[in-house]
Each structure stands twice: as structure tokens, then as C-alpha cells.
Amino acid sequence: MFLGHFGLGLAAKKAAPAVSLGALFAASQFADLLWPTLVLLGVEQVRVQPGITAVTPLDFVSYPYSHSLLMLCVWGVAFGAIYAALRRARPGAAITIALLVVSHWVLDVVVHRPDMPITPWGAERFGLGLWNSVPGTLVAEFGLLVFGVTLYLGTPRARTRAGTIGFWSLVAFLVIVYLASTFGPPPPSAAAVAWSAQAMWLLVAWGYWVDRSRRGVAEGKSRNWK
Ligand SMILES: [Zn+2]
């Protein structure tokens, strides 16, 4: 799942308006930010196997540290606690961040084949396999994105041209990247998958930038955009 995680990150702005969109993206995509580095280090394994699902050619052989429910609970609590300590945030903000980290597991279970672990060491694997249906996957991905965009646009914000352009180009970029990876040719190797997945960091930075452009005006810093 790709767009759905960003959709929940956007939606969470409603629950925690003080938290930057960049931090919300980092939380909802924490598993997929950690995963490529662990793959490149050889700690976790992925294989390219075209046809394994109708949507993705990736066979997630093993990802106990980035994608088990238990570890995502641990990462979620750690991320929320560190965020609260560094930003002196309210408990609600830290709880939203922790829940977003764990939400990654729930959304991935819906689309993945039964390959999602509960604990790093356990043998059970879960997955409802929505990726076996292209229309079903598209409805879920775009439905969550639209849900997130709608809630995000409903939060109070300073309307600036920079903020509006930045936000909509981010949404357009997410959609283009998603469609290109879903309907494009399969990646040449697992390493290529992991390296291109590192681009996720760029989307976190983009989230921070979009959020800052709205705050700048709220604080009266960039009047020239009015
Ligand atoms: Zn994932």
C-alpha cells in the first residue's frame, strides 16, 4: 500500500493539527522508511517475482523488524515518546504519531498476501490479499487518499499560493508515482526496489515544506504571498 498510508497521514492532521504533515507522513510510513535500509543491509529480504499478485511483483520474503505488528508498536511508542520530548508536544500528538506508526501494519495486512508477521520471531503470517484485485486495490488506495485530502483541507490553515501549489503538486506527485509503479514494468532487482524506495524520505521532506508554508503565513512571516 502506498497512497493509503499518505491518506491516513493527511487525515491525522485533523486529530493533531500542531504536528507537521512531514512528521505525520514519517509516522504513517515509518515501516516503509526503515524497510529499504534493512533490505540494503541484508537484514530483511524481498524478491522481484512478476505475477505473484495482480498489483505488485514484490515477494516480501522476510521483514520482521520493519513490518511485524510487535515491532511497529515498539517503533510507534518510541517515535511518539521522542517526538513528545523534543517538541514538548501534548500527549494527544504523541498518541496520534504512535497510532499512525501501527496503522501501517493494519493497512498493509489488507492488501498484502499472507506475509505480515505478528512478532519478529513468530511463524504466523497475515494478509487479506487485496492485491489480487486491481480494481479493489485502486478503490482502497484512492479512497484513503481522497479521505485524507478531504480531512486535511478541512483543517484551519493559512491559504497561500505557495502552500496551495506545494500541496496539490505533492498530491499529484503521489498519484503519478503510484500509477507508474503499479502499471509500469517490474523493477530489475531487489536492490533497485530498495534504492528507489529511499525516495520516500523526499516525500517526508515535502510534507514538512508544505506544512511550513502554511505556518509561515499564519505567523505573519511571508506577507508577500497575500
Ligand atoms: Zn509497508
CSV table of N, CA and C and ligand atoms in Angstrom, one decimal, residues 1 5 28-29 31-32 35 60 63 66-67 104-105 108 112 116 131, ligand 1:
chain,number,residue,atom,x,y,z
A,1,MET,N,0.8,-1.2,0.0
A,1,MET,CA,0.0,0.0,0.0
A,1,MET,C,0.9,1.2,0.0
A,5,HIS,N,-1.4,5.0,3.0
A,5,HIS,CA,-0.6,5.4,4.1
A,5,HIS,C,-0.5,7.0,4.2
A,28,SER,N,3.2,7.5,9.5
A,28,SER,CA,2.3,6.5,8.8
A,28,SER,C,3.2,5.7,7.8
A,29,GLN,N,4.4,6.2,7.4
A,29,GLN,CA,5.2,5.4,6.5
A,29,GLN,C,6.5,5.0,7.2
A,31,ALA,N,7.3,2.3,8.7
A,31,ALA,CA,7.8,0.9,8.2
A,31,ALA,C,8.5,0.9,6.9
A,32,ASP,N,7.9,1.7,6.0
A,32,ASP,CA,8.5,1.7,4.6
A,32,ASP,C,9.7,2.7,4.5
A,35,TRP,N,12.3,0.0,6.0
A,35,TRP,CA,12.5,-1.2,5.2
A,35,TRP,C,13.6,-1.2,4.2
A,60,PHE,N,7.6,-10.4,-0.5
A,60,PHE,CA,8.2,-9.9,0.8
A,60,PHE,C,8.6,-11.1,1.6
A,63,TYR,N,10.5,-9.6,6.7
A,63,TYR,CA,10.7,-8.2,7.2
A,63,TYR,C,10.2,-8.1,8.6
A,66,SER,N,10.8,-4.2,10.3
A,66,SER,CA,10.1,-3.1,9.8
A,66,SER,C,8.6,-3.4,9.7
A,67,HIS,N,8.2,-4.6,9.6
A,67,HIS,CA,6.8,-4.9,9.3
A,67,HIS,C,6.1,-5.8,10.2
A,104,HIS,N,0.2,1.4,9.9
A,104,HIS,CA,0.9,0.9,8.7
A,104,HIS,C,0.6,-0.6,8.6
A,105,TRP,N,0.7,-1.3,9.7
A,105,TRP,CA,0.5,-2.8,9.7
A,105,TRP,C,-0.9,-3.1,9.3
A,108,ASP,N,-1.4,-2.5,5.6
A,108,ASP,CA,-0.6,-3.4,4.8
A,108,ASP,C,-1.3,-4.8,4.8
A,112,HIS,N,-1.6,-6.9,1.4
A,112,HIS,CA,-0.6,-7.9,1.2
A,112,HIS,C,-1.1,-9.4,1.2
A,116,MET,N,2.6,-10.9,6.4
A,116,MET,CA,2.9,-9.9,7.5
A,116,MET,C,3.0,-10.6,8.9
A,131,TRP,N,-4.4,-7.2,-3.0
A,131,TRP,CA,-3.5,-7.0,-4.2
A,131,TRP,C,-3.8,-8.0,-5.3
B,1,ZN,ZN,4.7,-1.3,4.2
